[in-house]
Amino acid sequence: MTDPVLVEVLRGDIVESVHRGTVAIFDADGKAMLEIGDTSQAVFPRSAVKAIQALPLVETGAADAYGFGDKELALACASHNGETAHVELARAMLAKAGLSESALECGAHWPSYQNATTALARAGGSPSALHNNCSGKHAGFICACCHAGIEHHGYVKAGHAYQEMVREAMEGVTGAAHNADNRGTDGCSIPTYAVPLRNIAHGFARMATGVGLARARATAAKRLFSACMAEPFYVAGSERSDTKLMETAPGRIFVKIGAEGVFCAAVPELGLGIALKCDDGAGRAAEVMVAAVLAKLLAKDEALAEKLNTLANPALVNWNGITVGSLRPAAALA
Amino acid sequence: MTDPVLVEVLRGDIVESVHRGTVAIFDADGKAMLEIGDTSQAVFPRSAVKAIQALPLVETGAADAYGFGDKELALACASHNGETAHVELARAMLAKAGLSESALECGAHWPSYQNATTALARAGGSPSALHNNCSGKHAGFICACCHAGIEHHGYVKAGHAYQEMVREAMEGVTGAAHNADNRGTDGCSIPTYAVPLRNIAHGFARMATGVGLARARATAAKRLFSACMAEPFYVAGSERSDTKLMETAPGRIFVKIGAEGVFCAAVPELGLGIALKCDDGAGRAAEVMVAAVLAKLLAKDEALAEKLNTLANPALVNWNGITVGSLRPAAALA
């Protein structure tokens, strides 16, 4: 099965490039509301499932023990820009457990946001693991280990007690098996598992509604989603689609991007979970896809739908500020 | 017609993403040696045709008048990294015509190469038009205008006397019409025209052999290709695929990447021109495609083919230096 073209890239009026992909929208009972392309295909959700991976942080009581509020929980679910506010909050989270950045096992990279990179270089700095876009997630993992009395060294490795808790949460929420057969290693060194896209969508509907989850898990899920929706800057940062999308409809939509063209989302008021993947891994296409899908689902709120449609049809502007093209949802998505 | 999958992205042993595309390999007589996908499809070649766009610089006598050697001509065909050597050479080219960076109309951006960006920021600098990856091409345009007595202001605009010379060169070499109907605006603000991929491949075979070109044009083409193959650092820079590929077989292969997943190449000893496009615009896939195609064409030289195959199968390494996956040519390309 060939997945359909979902996004077109135009230069002037001519289609220059195209992106194919799959979309799954499910309710919490496992009923498909929309499936485009082959949603039974296994997909590595990468960072798009950080909110599910953060469940043990709340469920163990670590988040309460360390006094984590919305900002800290949002950062634990984030792929952040490495801006000063992100870096300092990750540092503060580790400090609550009496630790420093040396405990992080995610590796260092320059901030994802170019302005943060040039500011850091201008100040004579170098990137640390705190600038890694995953440092908030890792700080959450480490804090939860400390609170639960689990040795944190090696917490990124498959089979570590904490990764087993994360794996159990992922299996429980998505209903898909997570084991050595479908395991890969993520950019930040933790395990990532390829599972059917439709299971991921179903999982996000469960997270949004609590249906099908144990009570403590349902409460934790609601708290994490609420934190991200309340503090979208801490989930991504300046000029980022996650942040812009959640700012568009405060408290009404949850979204999270993942590497290689994945986007997960939920609309609690509709009880729906969304998972999508651009076949070729392009983030620019996944951003258009999720905005277009959300605009459709929330079409009754015309003002909101218009804002979402604007995000689904971004202009391409060149180095002289001239608009030279655009991205748009293709027919199969429009 | 759906173009085939040409490149697979693996995480562990699992295919995470796929890239579709088209490949055209032609000889100078217009005979197809290989066509994959729909090569009649119009493609914006973007920066991949800078060597053709540089023909008037040589043909007008400007390159000789200003004493341009291999480095300057390579930079005129480049999408460079904005490293110090690139920036200073672009500045020196403009100085030969008595001009400075203020004559450039390409717009400014931070260097494409992150190490160059952080070094510039660390030194308290800001990006200028000289750092734009196209500054060498633009310096060449401006120098040619000055030598030919053409007012250089507005040289980026469609219809400007110099862009008409570039358009004539593109039409002559590719045999495809270039007019308002298939025109777009490139990232550096000059016109770019969508033409069938097979015409671009045919054009690169003509450039490599001189067959079908007027004598002066054939000489200019040979000189530009020789310059790029002699000074591949000035065509791209550190850690760049163009530079690595041309360093692999000095003087034997010409390659040039373009935005949105285009790569053009030529193998003079075989009399062949190559043009390819990744449908989704991914440069990483175009890099694999061109290396795989070159390895096939040059298979008789086993040592060279092995090096090219290594470039066609790059590892994906995460922030901790762990190999987490790879890219590889798919069956249709293997």
Short mmCIF file of C-alpha atoms in Angstrom, two decimals, chain B residues 103-219:
data_model
loop_
_atom_site.label_atom_id
_atom_site.label_comp_id
_atom_site.label_asym_id
_atom_site.label_seq_id
_atom_site.Cartn_x
_atom_site.Cartn_y
_atom_site.Cartn_z
CA ALA B 103 26.72 44.98 -4.02
CA LEU B 104 25.39 41.49 -3.13
CA GLU B 105 21.62 41.07 -3.47
CA CYS B 106 21.38 37.52 -2.10
CA GLY B 107 20.45 38.40 1.48
CA ALA B 108 22.31 37.44 4.64
CA HIS B 109 22.14 34.27 6.70
CA TRP B 110 24.25 32.58 9.35
CA PRO B 111 26.78 30.14 7.85
CA SER B 112 25.33 26.78 6.81
CA TYR B 113 28.11 25.05 8.74
CA GLN B 114 27.41 25.11 12.48
CA ASN B 115 31.08 25.38 13.47
CA ALA B 116 31.36 28.48 11.28
CA THR B 117 28.22 29.95 12.88
CA THR B 118 29.43 29.44 16.44
CA ALA B 119 32.92 30.75 15.56
CA LEU B 120 31.38 33.88 14.04
CA ALA B 121 29.12 34.42 17.07
CA ARG B 122 31.98 33.77 19.49
CA ALA B 123 34.01 36.47 17.71
CA GLY B 124 31.11 38.89 18.19
CA GLY B 125 30.26 38.87 14.49
CA SER B 126 26.97 38.86 12.63
CA PRO B 127 26.16 37.23 9.31
CA SER B 128 26.43 39.31 6.15
CA ALA B 129 25.56 38.54 2.54
CA LEU B 130 29.11 37.15 2.19
CA HIS B 131 28.10 34.27 4.50
CA ASN B 132 25.14 33.43 2.26
CA ASN B 133 25.89 30.04 0.68
CA CYS B 134 25.34 31.67 -2.76
CA SER B 135 27.72 34.63 -2.29
CA GLY B 136 30.31 33.19 -4.70
CA LYS B 137 27.74 32.79 -7.45
CA HIS B 138 26.51 36.32 -6.85
CA ALA B 139 30.05 37.72 -6.79
CA GLY B 140 30.56 36.03 -10.16
CA PHE B 141 27.35 37.56 -11.56
CA ILE B 142 28.36 41.03 -10.38
CA CYS B 143 31.93 40.75 -11.70
CA ALA B 144 30.63 39.61 -15.09
CA CYS B 145 28.22 42.56 -15.21
CA CYS B 146 31.04 45.00 -14.42
CA HIS B 147 33.32 43.50 -17.05
CA ALA B 148 30.59 43.44 -19.70
CA GLY B 149 29.47 46.99 -18.96
CA ILE B 150 26.06 45.91 -17.63
CA GLU B 151 24.59 47.88 -14.72
CA HIS B 152 24.74 45.39 -11.85
CA HIS B 153 21.99 46.84 -9.66
CA GLY B 154 18.98 44.56 -9.77
CA TYR B 155 21.03 41.71 -11.25
CA VAL B 156 18.92 39.12 -9.39
CA LYS B 157 15.67 40.05 -11.11
CA ALA B 158 14.02 38.14 -13.94
CA GLY B 159 14.45 40.19 -17.11
CA HIS B 160 17.71 41.87 -16.02
CA ALA B 161 20.24 41.74 -18.88
CA TYR B 162 22.50 39.38 -16.94
CA GLN B 163 19.69 37.02 -15.90
CA GLU B 164 18.76 36.87 -19.58
CA MET B 165 22.30 35.67 -20.34
CA VAL B 166 21.98 33.05 -17.60
CA ARG B 167 18.58 31.99 -18.93
CA GLU B 168 20.00 31.67 -22.46
CA ALA B 169 22.82 29.48 -21.12
CA MET B 170 20.34 27.28 -19.23
CA GLU B 171 18.13 26.89 -22.30
CA GLY B 172 21.06 26.20 -24.59
CA VAL B 173 22.59 23.54 -22.36
CA THR B 174 19.40 21.76 -21.28
CA GLY B 175 17.35 22.24 -24.43
CA ALA B 176 14.33 23.05 -22.28
CA ALA B 177 12.28 26.25 -22.40
CA HIS B 178 12.88 28.70 -19.53
CA ASN B 179 10.17 31.33 -19.35
CA ALA B 180 7.64 33.00 -17.08
CA ASP B 181 5.41 29.91 -17.09
CA ASN B 182 7.94 27.67 -15.34
CA ARG B 183 9.72 30.33 -13.32
CA GLY B 184 10.03 30.52 -9.54
CA THR B 185 12.22 32.57 -7.24
CA ASP B 186 15.17 30.92 -5.54
CA GLY B 187 16.31 31.33 -1.94
CA CYS B 188 18.89 33.92 -3.03
CA SER B 189 16.25 35.78 -5.09
CA ILE B 190 17.37 34.89 -8.65
CA PRO B 191 14.94 33.11 -11.00
CA THR B 192 14.86 29.29 -11.02
CA TYR B 193 12.97 27.34 -13.69
CA ALA B 194 11.28 23.96 -13.41
CA VAL B 195 12.34 21.75 -16.35
CA PRO B 196 12.18 17.99 -17.01
CA LEU B 197 14.79 16.05 -15.03
CA ARG B 198 15.94 14.27 -18.20
CA ASN B 199 16.84 17.61 -19.82
CA ILE B 200 19.01 18.50 -16.86
CA ALA B 201 20.84 15.15 -17.07
CA HIS B 202 21.35 15.65 -20.81
CA GLY B 203 22.69 19.14 -20.12
CA PHE B 204 25.27 17.83 -17.67
CA ALA B 205 26.46 15.29 -20.25
CA ARG B 206 26.91 18.18 -22.70
CA MET B 207 28.80 20.19 -20.07
CA ALA B 208 31.08 17.21 -19.38
CA THR B 209 31.84 16.43 -23.02
CA GLY B 210 31.30 19.66 -24.93
CA VAL B 211 29.20 17.68 -27.44
CA GLY B 212 26.39 19.84 -28.80
CA LEU B 213 27.82 23.08 -27.41
CA ALA B 214 29.48 25.93 -29.32
CA ARG B 215 33.24 25.80 -29.02
CA ALA B 216 33.58 28.73 -26.59
CA ARG B 217 30.83 27.29 -24.39
CA ALA B 218 32.38 23.84 -24.43
CA THR B 219 35.70 25.36 -23.33
#
